[in-house]
Coordinates of C-alpha atoms in Angstrom, one line a residue:
X1 CA -13.3 -1.2 26.2
X2 CA -14.3 -2.6 22.8
X3 CA -14.5 1.0 21.3
X4 CA -11.1 1.8 22.7
X5 CA -9.6 -1.3 21.2
X6 CA -11.1 -0.5 17.8
X7 CA -9.7 3.0 17.9
X8 CA -6.2 1.8 18.9
X9 CA -6.3 -1.0 16.2
X10 CA -7.2 1.7 13.7
X11 CA -4.4 4.1 14.7
X12 CA -2.0 1.2 14.8
X13 CA -3.0 0.2 11.2
X14 CA -2.5 3.8 10.0
X15 CA 1.2 3.6 10.9
X16 CA 1.7 0.5 8.7
X17 CA 2.1 2.4 5.4
X18 CA 1.5 6.1 6.2
X19 CA 5.2 7.0 5.4
X20 CA 5.4 5.5 1.9
X21 CA 1.9 6.5 1.0
X22 CA 2.7 10.0 2.1
X23 CA 5.8 9.9 -0.1
X24 CA 3.7 8.9 -3.1
X25 CA 1.1 11.6 -2.7
X26 CA 3.8 14.2 -2.3
X27 CA 5.6 13.2 -5.5
X28 CA 3.8 15.9 -7.7
X29 CA 5.6 18.6 -5.6
X30 CA 8.9 16.7 -5.4
X31 CA 9.6 15.6 -9.0
X32 CA 10.2 19.2 -10.2
X33 CA 12.7 20.0 -7.5
X34 CA 15.2 17.1 -7.7
X35 CA 17.5 15.7 -10.4
X36 CA 15.7 12.4 -11.0
X37 CA 12.5 14.3 -12.3
X38 CA 9.9 11.9 -13.9
X39 CA 12.1 8.9 -13.2
X40 CA 11.7 9.3 -9.4
X41 CA 8.6 7.0 -9.1
X42 CA 10.6 4.2 -10.8
X43 CA 13.5 4.7 -8.4
X44 CA 11.1 4.6 -5.5
X45 CA 9.5 1.3 -6.6
X46 CA 12.9 -0.5 -6.8
X47 CA 14.0 1.0 -3.5
X48 CA 10.8 -0.2 -1.8
X49 CA 11.4 -3.7 -3.1
X50 CA 15.0 -3.8 -2.0
X51 CA 13.7 -3.1 1.5
X52 CA 12.1 -6.6 1.4
X53 CA 15.1 -7.9 3.2
X54 CA 13.1 -7.1 6.4
X55 CA 10.1 -9.3 5.5
X56 CA 12.4 -12.0 4.1
X57 CA 14.2 -12.2 7.5
X58 CA 10.9 -12.4 9.4
X59 CA 9.4 -15.0 7.1
X60 CA 12.5 -17.2 7.4
X61 CA 12.4 -16.9 11.2
X62 CA 8.7 -17.9 11.2
X63 CA 9.5 -20.9 9.0
X64 CA 12.5 -22.3 10.9
X65 CA 12.1 -21.0 14.4
X66 CA 8.4 -20.1 14.9
X67 CA 8.5 -20.2 18.7
X68 CA 11.6 -18.0 19.1
X69 CA 10.4 -14.9 17.2
X70 CA 8.4 -12.3 19.1
X71 CA 7.2 -9.6 16.7
X72 CA 6.7 -6.9 19.5
X73 CA 10.3 -5.8 19.8
X74 CA 10.6 -5.6 16.0
X75 CA 7.5 -3.5 15.8
X76 CA 8.8 -1.1 18.4
X77 CA 12.1 -0.8 16.5
X78 CA 10.6 -0.2 13.0
X79 CA 8.1 2.4 14.3
X80 CA 10.8 4.4 16.0
X81 CA 12.9 4.1 12.9
X82 CA 10.0 5.5 10.9
X83 CA 9.6 8.4 13.2
X84 CA 13.3 9.4 12.9
X85 CA 13.5 8.8 9.1
X86 CA 10.4 11.0 8.4
X87 CA 11.8 13.7 10.7
X88 CA 15.2 13.7 8.9
X89 CA 13.5 13.7 5.5
X90 CA 11.8 17.0 6.3
X91 CA 15.2 18.7 6.4
X92 CA 17.3 16.7 4.0
X93 CA 15.0 15.7 1.1
X94 CA 16.4 18.5 -1.2
X95 CA 20.1 17.7 -0.6
X96 CA 22.0 16.2 -3.5
X97 CA 25.4 14.6 -4.1
X98 CA 27.3 13.8 -7.3
X99 CA 27.5 10.0 -7.7
X100 CA 29.0 8.5 -10.8
X101 CA 29.4 11.8 -12.5
X102 CA 25.6 12.6 -12.1
X103 CA 23.7 14.5 -9.4
X104 CA 21.4 12.4 -7.3
X105 CA 19.1 13.0 -4.3
X106 CA 21.0 10.6 -2.1
X107 CA 19.5 11.7 1.2
X108 CA 15.9 11.4 -0.2
X109 CA 16.6 8.0 -1.7
X110 CA 18.4 6.7 1.4
X111 CA 15.8 7.8 3.9
X112 CA 13.1 6.4 1.6
X113 CA 14.8 3.1 1.8
X114 CA 14.7 3.2 5.6
X115 CA 11.0 4.0 5.4
X116 CA 10.4 1.2 3.0
X117 CA 12.1 -1.2 5.4
X118 CA 9.7 0.0 8.1
X119 CA 6.5 -0.3 6.0
X120 CA 7.5 -3.6 4.2
X121 CA 8.4 -5.2 7.5
X122 CA 5.0 -4.1 9.0
X123 CA 3.3 -6.5 6.5
X124 CA 4.7 -9.5 8.3
X125 CA 4.7 -8.2 11.9
X126 CA 1.6 -6.1 12.4
X127 CA -0.8 -8.7 11.1
X128 CA 0.6 -11.5 13.3
X129 CA 0.4 -9.2 16.3
X130 CA -3.3 -8.6 15.6
X131 CA -3.8 -12.3 16.1
X132 CA -3.4 -11.6 19.8
X133 CA -6.6 -9.7 19.7
X134 CA -10.1 -10.9 18.9
X135 CA -11.0 -11.5 15.2
X136 CA -13.3 -8.4 14.8
X137 CA -10.4 -6.1 15.3
X138 CA -8.6 -7.3 12.2
X139 CA -11.1 -5.5 9.9
X140 CA -10.6 -2.4 12.0
X141 CA -6.8 -2.7 11.4
X142 CA -7.4 -3.0 7.7
X143 CA -9.5 0.1 7.8
X144 CA -6.6 1.9 9.5
X145 CA -4.2 0.5 6.9
X146 CA -6.5 2.1 4.3
X147 CA -6.5 5.4 6.2
X148 CA -2.7 5.4 6.0
X149 CA -3.3 6.4 2.4
X150 CA -6.4 8.5 2.9
X151 CA -5.0 10.8 5.6
X152 CA -1.8 11.9 3.7
X153 CA -4.0 12.3 0.6
X154 CA -6.4 14.7 2.3
X155 CA -3.4 16.7 3.7
X156 CA -1.9 16.8 0.2
X157 CA -5.2 18.1 -1.2
X158 CA -5.2 20.9 1.4
X159 CA -1.5 21.5 0.6
X160 CA -2.5 22.0 -3.1
X161 CA -0.3 22.2 -6.1
X162 CA 1.0 25.3 -7.8
X163 CA -0.4 26.5 -11.1
X164 CA 2.2 26.1 -13.9
X165 CA 3.3 29.3 -15.7
X166 CA 5.5 29.3 -18.8
X167 CA 8.1 32.0 -18.8
X168 CA 10.5 33.1 -21.5
X169 CA 14.0 32.0 -20.7
X170 CA 15.1 35.6 -20.8
X171 CA 12.3 36.6 -18.4
X172 CA 10.5 38.7 -21.1
X173 CA 7.3 36.8 -21.2
X174 CA 4.9 35.1 -18.8
X175 CA 2.3 32.8 -20.2
X176 CA -0.2 30.3 -18.7
X177 CA 0.2 26.7 -19.7
X178 CA -2.9 26.6 -21.8
X179 CA -1.9 29.6 -23.9
X180 CA 1.9 29.0 -24.0
X181 CA 3.7 30.2 -27.1
X182 CA 7.3 30.4 -28.1
X183 CA 9.1 33.4 -26.5
X184 CA 11.6 35.6 -28.2
X185 CA 14.4 33.3 -27.2
X186 CA 12.5 30.3 -28.6
X187 CA 12.5 28.4 -25.3
X188 CA 10.0 28.5 -22.4
X189 CA 10.6 27.4 -18.8
X190 CA 8.0 26.0 -16.5
X191 CA 7.5 27.9 -13.2
X192 CA 5.3 26.3 -10.5
X193 CA 3.4 28.4 -8.0
X194 CA 4.2 27.5 -4.4
X195 CA 1.9 25.2 -2.5
X196 CA -0.1 26.3 0.5
X197 CA 2.5 24.8 2.8
X198 CA 6.0 23.3 2.2
X199 CA 7.1 19.7 1.7
X200 CA 9.0 20.0 4.9
X201 CA 5.8 20.6 6.9
X202 CA 4.3 17.6 5.2
X203 CA 7.1 15.3 6.2
X204 CA 6.9 16.5 9.8
X205 CA 3.3 15.6 9.7
X206 CA 4.2 12.1 8.7
X207 CA 6.6 11.9 11.6
X208 CA 3.8 12.9 14.0
X209 CA 1.6 10.1 12.5
X210 CA 4.3 7.6 13.2
X211 CA 4.4 8.9 16.8
X212 CA 0.7 8.4 17.1
X213 CA 1.1 4.8 15.8
X214 CA 3.8 4.2 18.5
X215 CA 1.4 5.5 21.2
X216 CA -1.4 3.2 20.0
X217 CA 0.9 0.2 20.0
X218 CA 2.1 1.0 23.5
X219 CA -1.5 1.1 24.7
X220 CA -2.4 -2.2 22.9
X221 CA 0.4 -3.8 24.9
X222 CA 0.2 -2.2 28.3
X223 CA -3.2 -0.5 28.8
X224 CA -5.1 -2.2 31.7
X225 CA -8.2 -2.5 29.5
X226 CA -6.2 -4.5 26.9
X227 CA -4.8 -6.8 29.5
X228 CA -8.3 -7.4 31.0
X229 CA -9.6 -8.2 27.5
X230 CA -7.0 -10.8 26.9
X231 CA -7.8 -12.3 30.4
X232 CA -11.5 -12.5 29.4
X233 CA -10.6 -14.2 26.2
X234 CA -8.6 -16.8 28.0
X235 CA -11.4 -17.4 30.5
X236 CA -13.9 -17.8 27.7
X237 CA -11.5 -20.3 26.1
X238 CA -11.2 -22.3 29.3
X239 CA -15.0 -22.3 29.7
X240 CA -15.5 -23.5 26.1
X241 CA -12.9 -26.3 26.7
X242 CA -14.8 -27.5 29.8
X243 CA -18.1 -27.6 27.8
X244 CA -16.4 -29.6 25.1
X245 CA -15.0 -32.1 27.6
X246 CA -18.4 -32.5 29.2
X247 CA -20.0 -33.2 25.8
X248 CA -17.3 -35.7 24.9
X249 CA -17.9 -37.6 28.2
X250 CA -21.7 -37.7 27.6
X251 CA -21.2 -39.0 24.1
X252 CA -18.9 -41.7 25.3
X253 CA -21.3 -42.9 28.0
X254 CA -24.2 -43.2 25.5
X255 CA -24.7 -45.9 23.0
X256 CA -22.7 -45.6 19.8
X257 CA -24.7 -44.0 16.9
X258 CA -25.2 -46.0 13.8
X259 CA -23.8 -43.9 10.9
X260 CA -25.6 -44.0 7.5
X261 CA -23.6 -45.3 4.6
X262 CA -21.9 -42.5 2.6
X263 CA -23.0 -42.0 -1.0
X264 CA -19.9 -42.9 -3.0
X265 CA -20.9 -40.6 -5.8
X266 CA -21.2 -37.5 -3.5
X267 CA -18.1 -38.4 -1.6
X268 CA -16.1 -38.7 -4.8
X269 CA -17.3 -35.3 -6.0
X270 CA -15.7 -33.5 -3.0
X271 CA -12.4 -31.8 -3.7
X272 CA -9.5 -32.9 -1.5
X273 CA -8.7 -30.2 1.1
X274 CA -5.2 -28.9 1.3
X275 CA -2.9 -29.0 4.4
X276 CA -2.7 -25.2 4.2
X277 CA -4.3 -23.4 7.3
X278 CA -7.4 -25.2 8.4
X279 CA -7.9 -27.1 5.2
X280 CA -10.9 -25.0 4.1
X281 CA -9.7 -24.6 0.5
X282 CA -8.4 -27.1 -1.9
X283 CA -4.8 -26.9 -3.2
X284 CA -5.9 -25.4 -6.5
X285 CA -7.9 -22.7 -4.6
X286 CA -5.0 -21.9 -2.4
X287 CA -2.7 -21.5 -5.4
X288 CA -5.4 -19.3 -7.1
X289 CA -5.7 -17.1 -4.0
X290 CA -2.0 -16.5 -3.8
X291 CA -1.5 -16.0 -7.5
X292 CA -4.2 -13.3 -7.4
X293 CA -2.6 -11.7 -4.4
X294 CA 0.8 -11.7 -6.0
X295 CA -0.6 -10.3 -9.3
X296 CA -2.6 -7.6 -7.6
X297 CA 0.3 -6.6 -5.3
X298 CA 2.6 -6.3 -8.4
X299 CA 0.2 -4.0 -10.2
X300 CA -0.7 -1.8 -7.3
X301 CA 2.6 -1.6 -5.5
X302 CA 5.2 -1.6 -8.4
X303 CA 4.1 -1.8 -12.0
X304 CA 1.6 1.1 -12.3
X305 CA 3.2 3.4 -9.7
X306 CA 6.4 3.2 -11.7
X307 CA 4.7 4.9 -14.6
X308 CA 2.3 7.2 -12.7
X309 CA 4.1 10.4 -13.7
X310 CA 4.2 9.4 -17.4
X311 CA 0.4 8.6 -17.4
X312 CA -0.6 11.8 -15.6
X313 CA 1.9 14.6 -16.0
X314 CA 1.2 15.1 -19.8
X315 CA -2.3 16.3 -18.7
X316 CA -0.9 18.8 -16.2
X317 CA 0.4 18.9 -12.6
X318 CA -3.1 19.2 -11.2
X319 CA -4.2 16.0 -13.0
X320 CA -1.1 14.3 -11.5
X321 CA -1.9 15.6 -8.0
X322 CA -5.6 14.6 -8.2
X323 CA -4.7 11.1 -9.5
X324 CA -2.3 10.4 -6.7
X325 CA -4.5 11.8 -3.9
X326 CA -7.9 10.4 -5.1
X327 CA -6.3 7.0 -5.7
X328 CA -5.1 7.1 -2.1
X329 CA -8.6 7.9 -1.0
X330 CA -10.0 4.9 -2.9
X331 CA -7.9 2.5 -0.8
X332 CA -9.8 3.1 2.5
X333 CA -13.1 3.3 0.7
X334 CA -12.4 -0.2 -0.5
X335 CA -11.7 -1.3 3.0
X336 CA -14.9 0.4 4.2
X337 CA -16.9 -1.5 1.6
X338 CA -15.3 -4.7 2.5
X339 CA -16.4 -4.3 6.2
X340 CA -20.1 -4.4 5.1
X341 CA -19.9 -6.4 1.9
X342 CA -17.3 -9.1 2.6
X343 CA -17.9 -11.2 -0.5
X344 CA -15.6 -14.3 -0.4
X345 CA -16.5 -15.8 -3.7
X346 CA -13.4 -16.8 -5.5
X347 CA -15.2 -16.3 -8.8
X348 CA -16.2 -12.8 -7.9
X349 CA -12.6 -12.2 -6.8
X350 CA -11.4 -13.3 -10.2
X351 CA -13.9 -11.0 -12.0
X352 CA -12.8 -8.0 -9.9
X353 CA -9.2 -8.7 -10.6
X354 CA -9.8 -8.8 -14.3
X355 CA -11.7 -5.5 -14.1
X356 CA -9.0 -3.8 -12.1
X357 CA -6.4 -5.1 -14.6
X358 CA -8.4 -3.5 -17.4
X359 CA -8.2 -0.1 -15.7
X360 CA -4.5 -0.7 -15.2
X361 CA -4.1 -1.5 -18.9
X362 CA -5.6 1.9 -19.9
X363 CA -3.2 3.6 -17.5
X364 CA -0.2 1.7 -19.0
X365 CA -1.4 2.6 -22.5
X366 CA -1.4 6.3 -21.6
X367 CA 2.0 6.1 -20.1
X368 CA 3.3 4.4 -23.2
X369 CA 2.0 7.2 -25.4
X370 CA 3.6 9.9 -23.2
X371 CA 4.2 12.8 -23.7
X372 CA 1.3 12.8 -26.1
X373 CA -1.4 10.5 -24.8
X374 CA -5.0 10.5 -26.0
X375 CA -6.9 13.7 -25.5
X376 CA -3.9 15.4 -24.0
X377 CA -5.2 18.9 -24.7
X378 CA -8.8 18.2 -23.4
X379 CA -10.2 18.1 -19.9
X380 CA -11.8 14.8 -20.8
X381 CA -8.4 13.1 -21.1
X382 CA -7.4 14.3 -17.6
X383 CA -10.7 13.2 -16.2
X384 CA -10.4 9.7 -17.7
X385 CA -6.9 9.3 -16.3
X386 CA -8.0 10.3 -12.8
X387 CA -11.1 8.1 -12.9
X388 CA -9.1 5.1 -14.2
X389 CA -6.5 5.5 -11.4
X390 CA -9.3 5.7 -8.8
X391 CA -11.2 2.6 -10.1
X392 CA -7.9 0.7 -10.5
X393 CA -7.0 1.2 -6.9
X394 CA -10.6 0.7 -5.6
X395 CA -11.2 -2.7 -7.3
X396 CA -7.8 -4.2 -6.5
X397 CA -7.7 -2.9 -3.0
X398 CA -11.0 -4.6 -2.3
X399 CA -9.5 -7.8 -3.7
X400 CA -6.5 -7.5 -1.3
X401 CA -8.7 -6.9 1.7
X402 CA -11.0 -9.9 1.0
X403 CA -7.9 -12.1 0.6
X404 CA -6.6 -10.8 3.9
X405 CA -9.9 -11.7 5.6
X406 CA -9.9 -15.2 4.0
X407 CA -6.4 -15.9 5.2
X408 CA -7.1 -14.5 8.6
X409 CA -9.6 -17.3 9.1
X410 CA -6.9 -19.8 8.1
X411 CA -4.6 -18.9 11.0
X412 CA -1.5 -16.9 12.0
X413 CA 0.9 -18.6 9.6
X414 CA -1.5 -17.9 6.7
X415 CA -1.2 -14.1 7.5
X416 CA 2.6 -14.4 7.5
X417 CA 2.5 -15.9 4.1
X418 CA 0.0 -13.3 3.0
X419 CA 2.5 -10.5 3.8
X420 CA 5.3 -12.5 2.2
X421 CA 3.4 -13.0 -1.1
X422 CA 2.4 -9.3 -1.2
X423 CA 6.1 -8.3 -0.9
X424 CA 7.2 -11.0 -3.4
X425 CA 4.7 -9.8 -6.0
X426 CA 5.7 -6.2 -5.5
X427 CA 9.4 -7.1 -5.8
X428 CA 8.9 -9.0 -9.1
X429 CA 6.9 -6.1 -10.5
X430 CA 9.6 -3.6 -9.5
X431 CA 12.4 -5.7 -11.0
X432 CA 10.5 -5.8 -14.3
X433 CA 9.6 -2.1 -14.5
X434 CA 12.8 -0.5 -13.3
X435 CA 15.0 -1.4 -16.3
X436 CA 12.1 -0.5 -18.7
X437 CA 11.7 2.9 -17.2
X438 CA 15.2 4.0 -16.0
X439 CA 17.6 1.9 -18.1
X440 CA 16.0 1.4 -21.5
X441 CA 13.9 4.6 -21.1
X442 CA 10.9 3.1 -23.0
X443 CA 8.7 5.8 -21.4
X444 CA 9.3 9.4 -22.5
X445 CA 8.9 12.5 -20.3
X446 CA 7.5 15.8 -21.6
X447 CA 7.8 19.5 -20.8
X448 CA 4.6 21.3 -19.9
X449 CA 5.8 24.4 -21.8
X450 CA 7.7 23.1 -24.8
X451 CA 6.3 19.7 -25.7
X452 CA 4.1 20.0 -28.9
X453 CA 1.5 17.2 -29.6
X454 CA -0.8 17.0 -32.6
X455 CA -4.3 18.0 -31.7

């Protein structure tokens, strides 16, 4: 029964972010087929943050009417919506419309917004639902949430990316990217070799994953083994209550114990506990935890993803593909490490956050230098970019998991605020980056065949 519950919790966690994570790892094959091109990641980040209307509604309901809201009908609704949106995306992602005199991928952007509503709302509904189960299943859920990035990444690696060939615009020449030269017409065009299977198949796979998530959630609610487990949990709670009552009665019947005088010095050194959760942490520590969570969420969910194409594509389409997929693999690896090394030291958390921010600074620097970043014509440059992306996601994902475990111990409301702060930090990061990337165009895109950088 315990193994079954762990499996279902993991599959349920996979559905939390599998749709949007799948969209990110598929970007290397999408950006060359749609009008938005390199700006697509920036569009996606702002769309994802606009979808925070869902978490905002749930959070307000938890604040003002905590006993009215039942997250289970909401979870059913958003999972079914995710299934339908990914299915439609498989057939409509290439369709474009002219809006404001320019061609845009309206179907892709609209369906991505629906998927963003699904995944963002899962942050404030899936975690509170897990409070209905025993505490050990929360870590399994986080592992499944990490797998929501790993599984699409592995499928994307199998899918592969096409090798770029530079062809003369008149069709008279065909050169590889590394040896590209000017053709007789003076202009070369990039042609990408098809992947092992289409983007349509990939989106259908995401729809299947959302169906699996729905099945897991149905079993967590209605399988006889789950009902029996909840009954056992209540019985244990009643038994513990009886034991506590008996202890209290025995204490009252005995002579009162003489308490030693408190040391005024030691008592004064203790920091006052906050009213947050169970009062384990002081107010300053609670503020620090949520500031770190907001900062990490802004970097991992909005700031760096907005410039991912600018930091990777100058090194080639394969470097971009590897960076997106291997970074997605790093997320569940961090969750796996956190299962066995759950370090809760706030100092260690701060050190890891600073380290991950350093990796992010390198990535941002390469994006700023686009289309001619450091070592652009060397394999070392591509390797450093991929490694920095992996380490960036690995360190900061570990920080997020540890914060989730800490807040889990503080109670259900703490997990609701955890999801709200994650979305708030992501929204602020997206609002900062979107005008920089898409309005003021501070980051410059390149052409794999015609951009010339000094060696």
